[in-house]
XYZ file of C-alpha atoms in Angstrom:
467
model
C 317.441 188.678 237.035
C 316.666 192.113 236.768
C 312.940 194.064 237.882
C 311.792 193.967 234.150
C 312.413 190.440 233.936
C 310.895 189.706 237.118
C 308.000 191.409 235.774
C 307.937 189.514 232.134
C 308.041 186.051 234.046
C 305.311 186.779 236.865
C 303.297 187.788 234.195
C 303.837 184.661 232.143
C 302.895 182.704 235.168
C 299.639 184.432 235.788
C 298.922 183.864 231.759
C 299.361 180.317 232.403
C 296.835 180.339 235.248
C 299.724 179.061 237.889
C 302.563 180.772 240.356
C 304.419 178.150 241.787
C 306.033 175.743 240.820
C 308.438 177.989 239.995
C 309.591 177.032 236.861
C 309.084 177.225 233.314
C 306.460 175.423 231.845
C 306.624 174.938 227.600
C 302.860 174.073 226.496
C 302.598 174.521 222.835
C 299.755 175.333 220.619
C 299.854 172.148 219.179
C 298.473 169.034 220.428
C 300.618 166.618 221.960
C 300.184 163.006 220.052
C 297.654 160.614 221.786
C 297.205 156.859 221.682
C 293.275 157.464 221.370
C 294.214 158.866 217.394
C 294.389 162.527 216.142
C 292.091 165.483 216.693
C 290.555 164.573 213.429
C 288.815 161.094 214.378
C 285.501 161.765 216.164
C 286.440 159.206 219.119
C 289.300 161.555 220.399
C 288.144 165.433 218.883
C 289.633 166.784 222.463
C 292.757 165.637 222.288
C 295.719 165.775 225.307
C 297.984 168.652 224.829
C 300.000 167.835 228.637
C 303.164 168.275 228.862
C 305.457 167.589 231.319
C 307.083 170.128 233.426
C 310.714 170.100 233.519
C 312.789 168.157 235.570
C 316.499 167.042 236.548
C 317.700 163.895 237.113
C 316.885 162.588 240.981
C 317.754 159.797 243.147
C 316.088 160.064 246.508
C 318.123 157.274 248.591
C 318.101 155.887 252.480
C 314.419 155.644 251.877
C 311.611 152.701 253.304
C 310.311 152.359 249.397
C 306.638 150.512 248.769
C 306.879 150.344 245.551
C 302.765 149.951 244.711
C 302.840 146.753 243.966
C 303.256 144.805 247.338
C 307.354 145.404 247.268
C 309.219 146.474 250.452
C 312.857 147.931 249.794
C 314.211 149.112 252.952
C 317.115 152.208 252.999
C 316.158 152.108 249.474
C 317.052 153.924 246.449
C 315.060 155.483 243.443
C 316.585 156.901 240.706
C 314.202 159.618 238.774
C 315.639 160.861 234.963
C 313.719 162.580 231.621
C 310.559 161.768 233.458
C 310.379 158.365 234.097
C 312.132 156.059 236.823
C 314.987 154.887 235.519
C 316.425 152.785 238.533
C 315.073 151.052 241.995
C 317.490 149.477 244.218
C 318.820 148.582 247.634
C 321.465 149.908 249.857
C 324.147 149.276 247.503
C 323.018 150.658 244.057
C 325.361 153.288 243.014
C 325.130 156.673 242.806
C 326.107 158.893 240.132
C 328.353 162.550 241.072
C 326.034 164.632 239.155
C 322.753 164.031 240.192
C 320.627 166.121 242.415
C 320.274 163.656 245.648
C 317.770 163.607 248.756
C 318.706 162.256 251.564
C 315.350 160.535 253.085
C 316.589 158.740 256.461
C 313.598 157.623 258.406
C 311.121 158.663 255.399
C 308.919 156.963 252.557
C 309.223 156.585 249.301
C 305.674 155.518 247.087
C 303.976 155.869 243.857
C 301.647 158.745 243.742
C 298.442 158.452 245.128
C 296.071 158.076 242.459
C 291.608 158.537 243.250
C 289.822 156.599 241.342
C 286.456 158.320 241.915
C 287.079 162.190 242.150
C 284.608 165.613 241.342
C 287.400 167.902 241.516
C 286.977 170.361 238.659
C 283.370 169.568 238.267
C 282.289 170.302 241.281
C 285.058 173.132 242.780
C 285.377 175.437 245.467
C 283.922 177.486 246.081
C 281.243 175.007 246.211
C 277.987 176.827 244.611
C 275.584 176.615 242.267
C 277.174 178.382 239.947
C 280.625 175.943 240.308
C 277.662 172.674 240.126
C 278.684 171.016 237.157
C 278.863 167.429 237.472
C 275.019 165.949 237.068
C 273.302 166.593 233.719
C 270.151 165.554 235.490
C 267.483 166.163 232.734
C 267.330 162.667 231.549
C 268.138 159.529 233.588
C 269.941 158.515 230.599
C 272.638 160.932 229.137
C 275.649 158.660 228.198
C 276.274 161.990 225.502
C 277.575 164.251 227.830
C 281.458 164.011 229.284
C 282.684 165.437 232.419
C 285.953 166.974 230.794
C 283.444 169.646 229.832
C 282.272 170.783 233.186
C 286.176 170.725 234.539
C 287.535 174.198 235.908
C 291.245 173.464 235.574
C 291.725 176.264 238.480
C 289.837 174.275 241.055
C 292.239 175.378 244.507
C 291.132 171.662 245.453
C 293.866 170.464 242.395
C 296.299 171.700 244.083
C 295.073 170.791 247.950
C 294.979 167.194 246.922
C 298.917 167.360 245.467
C 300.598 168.775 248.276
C 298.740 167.402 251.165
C 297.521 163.733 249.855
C 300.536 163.488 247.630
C 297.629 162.674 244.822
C 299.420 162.776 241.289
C 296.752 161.617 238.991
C 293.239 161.364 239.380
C 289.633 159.954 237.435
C 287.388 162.751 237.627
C 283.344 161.474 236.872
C 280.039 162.919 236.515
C 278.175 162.750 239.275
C 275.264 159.422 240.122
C 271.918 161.388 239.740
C 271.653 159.246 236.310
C 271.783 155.956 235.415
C 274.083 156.912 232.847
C 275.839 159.733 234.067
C 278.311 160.214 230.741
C 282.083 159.718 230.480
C 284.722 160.365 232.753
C 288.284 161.720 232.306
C 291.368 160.830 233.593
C 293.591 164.001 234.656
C 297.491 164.512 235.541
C 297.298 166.703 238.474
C 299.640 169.674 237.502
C 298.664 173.390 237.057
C 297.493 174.041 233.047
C 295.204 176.831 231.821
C 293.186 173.966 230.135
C 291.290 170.667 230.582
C 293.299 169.230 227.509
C 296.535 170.472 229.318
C 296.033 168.069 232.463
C 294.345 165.027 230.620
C 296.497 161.618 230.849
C 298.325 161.177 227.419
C 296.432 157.673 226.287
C 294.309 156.996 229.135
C 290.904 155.678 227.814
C 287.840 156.993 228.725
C 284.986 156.174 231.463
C 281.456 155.613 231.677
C 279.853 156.579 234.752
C 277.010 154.787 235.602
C 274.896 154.409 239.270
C 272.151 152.018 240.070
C 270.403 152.392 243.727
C 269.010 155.499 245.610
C 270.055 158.331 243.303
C 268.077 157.997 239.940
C 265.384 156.685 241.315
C 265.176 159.627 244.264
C 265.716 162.490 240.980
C 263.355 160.597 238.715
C 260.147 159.627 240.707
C 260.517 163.147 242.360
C 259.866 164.124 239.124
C 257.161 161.807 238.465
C 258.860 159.956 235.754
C 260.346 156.642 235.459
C 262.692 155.278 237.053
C 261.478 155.355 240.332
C 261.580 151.944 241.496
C 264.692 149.520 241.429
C 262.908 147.618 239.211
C 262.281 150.907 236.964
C 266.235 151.402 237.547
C 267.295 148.172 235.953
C 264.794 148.067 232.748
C 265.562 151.725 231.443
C 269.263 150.092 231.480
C 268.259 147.321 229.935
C 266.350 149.372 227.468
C 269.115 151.235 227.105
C 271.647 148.676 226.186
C 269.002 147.269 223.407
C 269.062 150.546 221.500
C 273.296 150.564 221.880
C 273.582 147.188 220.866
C 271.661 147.731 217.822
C 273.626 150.769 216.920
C 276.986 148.670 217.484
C 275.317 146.264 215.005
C 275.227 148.796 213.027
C 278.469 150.675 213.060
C 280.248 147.385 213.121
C 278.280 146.192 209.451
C 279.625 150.023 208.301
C 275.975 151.024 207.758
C 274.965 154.817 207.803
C 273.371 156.266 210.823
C 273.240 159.525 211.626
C 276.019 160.069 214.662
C 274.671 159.721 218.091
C 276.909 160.840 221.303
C 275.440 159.060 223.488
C 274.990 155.646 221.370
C 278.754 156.140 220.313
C 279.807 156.218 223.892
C 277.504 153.069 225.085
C 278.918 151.192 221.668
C 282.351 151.707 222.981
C 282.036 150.248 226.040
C 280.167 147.223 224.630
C 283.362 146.986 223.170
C 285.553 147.599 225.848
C 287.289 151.080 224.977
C 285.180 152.628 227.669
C 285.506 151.552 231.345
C 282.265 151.130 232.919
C 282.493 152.825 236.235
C 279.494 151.711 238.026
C 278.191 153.826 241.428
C 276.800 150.759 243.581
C 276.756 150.102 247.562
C 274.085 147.045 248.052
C 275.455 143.827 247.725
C 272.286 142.366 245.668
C 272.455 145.124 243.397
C 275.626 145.255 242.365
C 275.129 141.095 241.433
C 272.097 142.398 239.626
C 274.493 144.719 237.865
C 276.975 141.905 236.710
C 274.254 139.338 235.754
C 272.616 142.206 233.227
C 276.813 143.226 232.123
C 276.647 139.445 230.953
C 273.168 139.496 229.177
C 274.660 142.400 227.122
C 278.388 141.506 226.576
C 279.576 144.478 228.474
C 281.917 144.223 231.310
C 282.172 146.233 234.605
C 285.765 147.686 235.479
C 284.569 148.301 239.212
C 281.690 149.144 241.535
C 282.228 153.065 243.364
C 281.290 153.019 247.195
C 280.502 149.495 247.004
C 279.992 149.461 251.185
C 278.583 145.978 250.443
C 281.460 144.739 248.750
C 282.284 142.112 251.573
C 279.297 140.294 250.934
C 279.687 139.632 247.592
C 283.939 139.570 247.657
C 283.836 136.107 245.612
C 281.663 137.590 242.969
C 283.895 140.401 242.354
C 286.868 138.096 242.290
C 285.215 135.446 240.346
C 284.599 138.409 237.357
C 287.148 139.905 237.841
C 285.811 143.510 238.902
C 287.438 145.976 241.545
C 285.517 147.801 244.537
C 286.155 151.010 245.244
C 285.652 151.764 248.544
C 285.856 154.363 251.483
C 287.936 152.780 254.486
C 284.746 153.922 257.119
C 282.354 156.035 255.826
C 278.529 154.370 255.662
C 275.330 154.781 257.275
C 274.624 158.137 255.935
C 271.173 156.527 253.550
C 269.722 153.639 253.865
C 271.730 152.181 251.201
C 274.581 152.688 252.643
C 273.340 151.396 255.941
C 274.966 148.120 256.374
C 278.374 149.293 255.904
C 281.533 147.986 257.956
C 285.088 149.681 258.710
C 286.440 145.822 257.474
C 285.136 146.201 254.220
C 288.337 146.777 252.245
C 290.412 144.291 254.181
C 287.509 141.937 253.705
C 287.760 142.264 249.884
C 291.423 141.913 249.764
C 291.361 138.424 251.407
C 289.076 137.061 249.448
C 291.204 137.788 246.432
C 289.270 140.827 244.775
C 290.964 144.236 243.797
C 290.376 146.603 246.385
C 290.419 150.334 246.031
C 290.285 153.079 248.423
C 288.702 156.511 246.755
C 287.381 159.851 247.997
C 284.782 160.610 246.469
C 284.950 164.169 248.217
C 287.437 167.450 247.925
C 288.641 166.871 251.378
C 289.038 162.908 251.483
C 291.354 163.291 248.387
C 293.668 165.120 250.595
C 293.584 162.022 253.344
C 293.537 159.137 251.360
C 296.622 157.854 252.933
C 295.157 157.783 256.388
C 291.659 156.503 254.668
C 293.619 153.485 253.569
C 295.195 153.565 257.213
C 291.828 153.573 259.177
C 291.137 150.487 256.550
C 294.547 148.881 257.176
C 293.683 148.813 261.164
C 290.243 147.720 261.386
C 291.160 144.541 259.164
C 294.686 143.870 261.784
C 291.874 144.140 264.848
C 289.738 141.467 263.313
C 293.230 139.092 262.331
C 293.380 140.033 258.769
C 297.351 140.893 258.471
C 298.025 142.818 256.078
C 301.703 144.247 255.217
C 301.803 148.339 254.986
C 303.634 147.614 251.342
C 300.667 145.562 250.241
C 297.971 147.853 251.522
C 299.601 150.885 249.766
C 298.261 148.627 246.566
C 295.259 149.987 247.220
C 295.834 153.645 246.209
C 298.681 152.732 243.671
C 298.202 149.812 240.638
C 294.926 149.020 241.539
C 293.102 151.987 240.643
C 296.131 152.408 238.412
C 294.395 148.947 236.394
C 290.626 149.748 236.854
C 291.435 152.709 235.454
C 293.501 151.490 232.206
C 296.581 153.086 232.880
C 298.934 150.310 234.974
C 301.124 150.446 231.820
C 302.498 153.856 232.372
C 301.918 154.521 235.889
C 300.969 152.873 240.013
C 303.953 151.789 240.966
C 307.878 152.396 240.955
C 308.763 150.210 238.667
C 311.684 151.105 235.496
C 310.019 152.558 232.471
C 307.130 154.282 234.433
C 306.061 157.918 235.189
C 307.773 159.238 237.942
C 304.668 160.082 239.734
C 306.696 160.146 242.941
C 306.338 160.990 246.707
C 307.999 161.538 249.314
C 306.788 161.055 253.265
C 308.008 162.285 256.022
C 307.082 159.076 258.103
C 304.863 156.445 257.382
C 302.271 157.108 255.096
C 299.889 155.080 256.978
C 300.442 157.166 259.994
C 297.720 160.348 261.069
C 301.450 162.502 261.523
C 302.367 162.091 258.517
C 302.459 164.308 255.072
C 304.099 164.681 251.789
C 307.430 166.204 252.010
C 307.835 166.594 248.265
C 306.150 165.444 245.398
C 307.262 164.884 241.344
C 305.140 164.471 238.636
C 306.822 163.284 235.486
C 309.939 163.615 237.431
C 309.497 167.000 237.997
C 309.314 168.535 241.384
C 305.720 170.204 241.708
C 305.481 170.415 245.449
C 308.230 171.045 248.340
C 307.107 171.365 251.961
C 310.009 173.350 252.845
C 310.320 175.589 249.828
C 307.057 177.879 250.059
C 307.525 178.905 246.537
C 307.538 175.127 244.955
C 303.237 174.981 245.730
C 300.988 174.814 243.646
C 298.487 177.968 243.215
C 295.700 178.596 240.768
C 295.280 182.102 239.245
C 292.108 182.298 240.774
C 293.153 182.204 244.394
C 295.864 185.114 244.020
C 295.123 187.795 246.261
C 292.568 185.938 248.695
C 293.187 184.704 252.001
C 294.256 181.249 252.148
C 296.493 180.989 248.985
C 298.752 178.236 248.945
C 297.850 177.133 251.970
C 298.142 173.309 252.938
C 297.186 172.708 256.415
């Protein structure tokens, strides 16, 4: 390549508001098709334009493989082609001659980690005022407003959260100083100059929603309701009257004038918005699912949920996951009666169990998160596999989210949101080694020129750095 062409393709990369990988990337004007309907039809008017970056065919062999769903393959082998995995095998599964191999002897193999509850984009580093996007907190009730709007594709925390926490795709939510805090987005965590150019092809949307300390803290501080628990759970209530009348209406085709908010709150009556709901007391979060049922709604999962454990058989019996951290309580009074066995405690009693971060720097440990979760359930005699545990970060969130059809685990068919350990994921010595999205390798520990760097940290200290 010659200096003029070296020239013409840095500044291509800089246009695209990314340096390495260093490849190509083809992102057309157009919008890419998504399953939510066209750019026309007011439920989808920002449509997904991601596209994949390109890839060649993989197979990453003499691998320990969990495969995200509670399968163990040992010196297994995972075959990675036109984006998707195309094979998953023992030993003894053949290899093709021309295929680009990795030899992964004493190293892991899993789905990509994928956060549940994230503020990347909406509230990025630099973290100040200026960056503080993520709570519209003017009304306790503003179910109108949707975080893809407040996301800063160049966020350097993107990029921190791929190559050292191996995190592939992530929910990014407004934050809980609401009681409705507005929808939520699911993201692809590549490089793009756009919001649309990261969103997950067909993922549905979010509603964020948060009962407990935060709205009525903002609220009565204000002097205006709620400010009580009690004032928490009737402006819902209240709420959910006005939506259900509107969804009365839309569904008998009569003419209202369009409402954002109303539109939002109708959809998840119906179910085409995931109610997200920011929890951590035990008696709240049953107060939660008792008003879900007056109204018809349902609730996909509690965030934080540091009660979870109490109420385990609740959440099993309808059906809703908890998102937790593996040790992190005690920090409000809320969150007071917290326990490092929460998680493990959940998962025995049959619920879906989560581990999030819920922070820029947890997203880049949720492995060891999961860990510290992992071990404090062994020490009370709750066993738990590694290959189950890894559930937790893979097709769980993967379902509360809406998108176990297309990716959270390594399974023929999927996305080959892929990574690569050097050891065992669950241990503190361990990191990502390489990472593919869509079959394409987007990070490469030894291969300083395969990380991913946003535009806006070129030239500053610290660039590409993942320590």
């Amino acid at each position: 390549m010659n200096a003029r062409s070296k020239l013409l393709l840095g500044l291509a990369l800089v246009a695209t508001g990314m340096t390495a990988p260093a490849v190509a990337r083809k992102e057309k004007d157009q919008p890419a098709p998504a399953a939510q309907g066209s750019s026309a039809e007011p439920d989808n008017p920002y449509p997904s334009t991601y596209k994949p970056y390109p890839g060649v065919a993989t197979v990453i062999r003499n691998v320990t493989i969990f495969d995200g769903e509670g399968g163990r393959i040992d010196k297994g082998v995972v075959f990675l082609s036109g984006g998707k995995i195309t094979s998953i095998g023992g030993p003894d599964t053949p290899i093709p001659a021309d295929i680009a191999v990795f030899d992964g002897t004493g190293k892991y193999v899993t789905p990509g980690v994928i956060d549940i509850h994230s503020h990347l984009g909406v509230y990025p580093s630099p973290s100040v005022e200026a960056h503080s996007d993520g709570n519209e907190m003017t009304s306790p009730v503003t179910p109108h407003v949707w975080a893809e709007h407040s996301v800063w594709p160049q966020d350097p925390g993107f990029g921190r959260a791929l190559a050292n926490g191996g995190v592939t795709t992530l929910q990014v939510l407004p934050g809980s100083g609401n009681l409705f805090g507005g929808r939520s987005v699911i993201l692809k965590n590549v490089q793009a100059r756009t919001m649309q150019g990261m969103k997950f092809p067909g993922a549905p949307y979010g509603l964020k929603m948060a009962c407990g300390e935060n709205p009525k803290r903002v609220y009565g501080a204000k002097g205006r309701e709620p400010s009580t628990r009690m004032g928490n759970m009737a402006v819902d209530r209240q709420t959910w009257i006005k939506a259900r009348e509107y969804q009365k209406k839309r569904a008998a085709g009569k003419d209202q004038t369009r409402d954002l908010g109303m539109e939002t709150l109708a959809d998840a009556l119906e179910g085409k918005i995931l109610v997200q709901n920011h929890c951590y007391r035990a008696d709240e979060m049953a107060n939660v699912i008792d008003m879900s049922k007056e109204f018809g709604y349902k609730v996909t999962a509690f965030h934080h949920a540091v009660e979870a454990y109490k109420i385990a058989d609740l959440l099993r019996e309808n059906g809703i996951c908890a998102a937790m951290w593996g040790d992190w309580y005690g920090f409000k009074m809320e969150a007071y009666d917290g326990i490092k066995e929460n998680v493990p405690l959940v998962h025995q009693a049959g619920a879906c169990a989560i581990v999030h971060s819920d922070d820029e720097n947890g997203i880049q440990r949720l492995n060891q998160e999961a860990a510290k979760a992992l071990g404090a359930g062994r020490r009370m005699g709750i066993n738990i596999p590694d290959e189950i545990a890894w559930t937790w970060l893979a097709i769980n969130p993967a379902k509360a989210m809406g998108i176990a059809d297309q990716t959270g685990s390594l399974k023929v068919g999927k996305m080959a949101d892929v990574v690569l350990w050097n050891g065992n994921p669950f241990s503190t010595y361990t990191r990502p080694e390489k990472v593919w999205v869509d079959g394409a390798l987007l990070y490469d520990a030894n291969d300083p020129k395969r990380r991913p760097v946003t535009d806006f940290e070129l030239g500053q200290i610290g660039a590409g750095d993942v320590k």
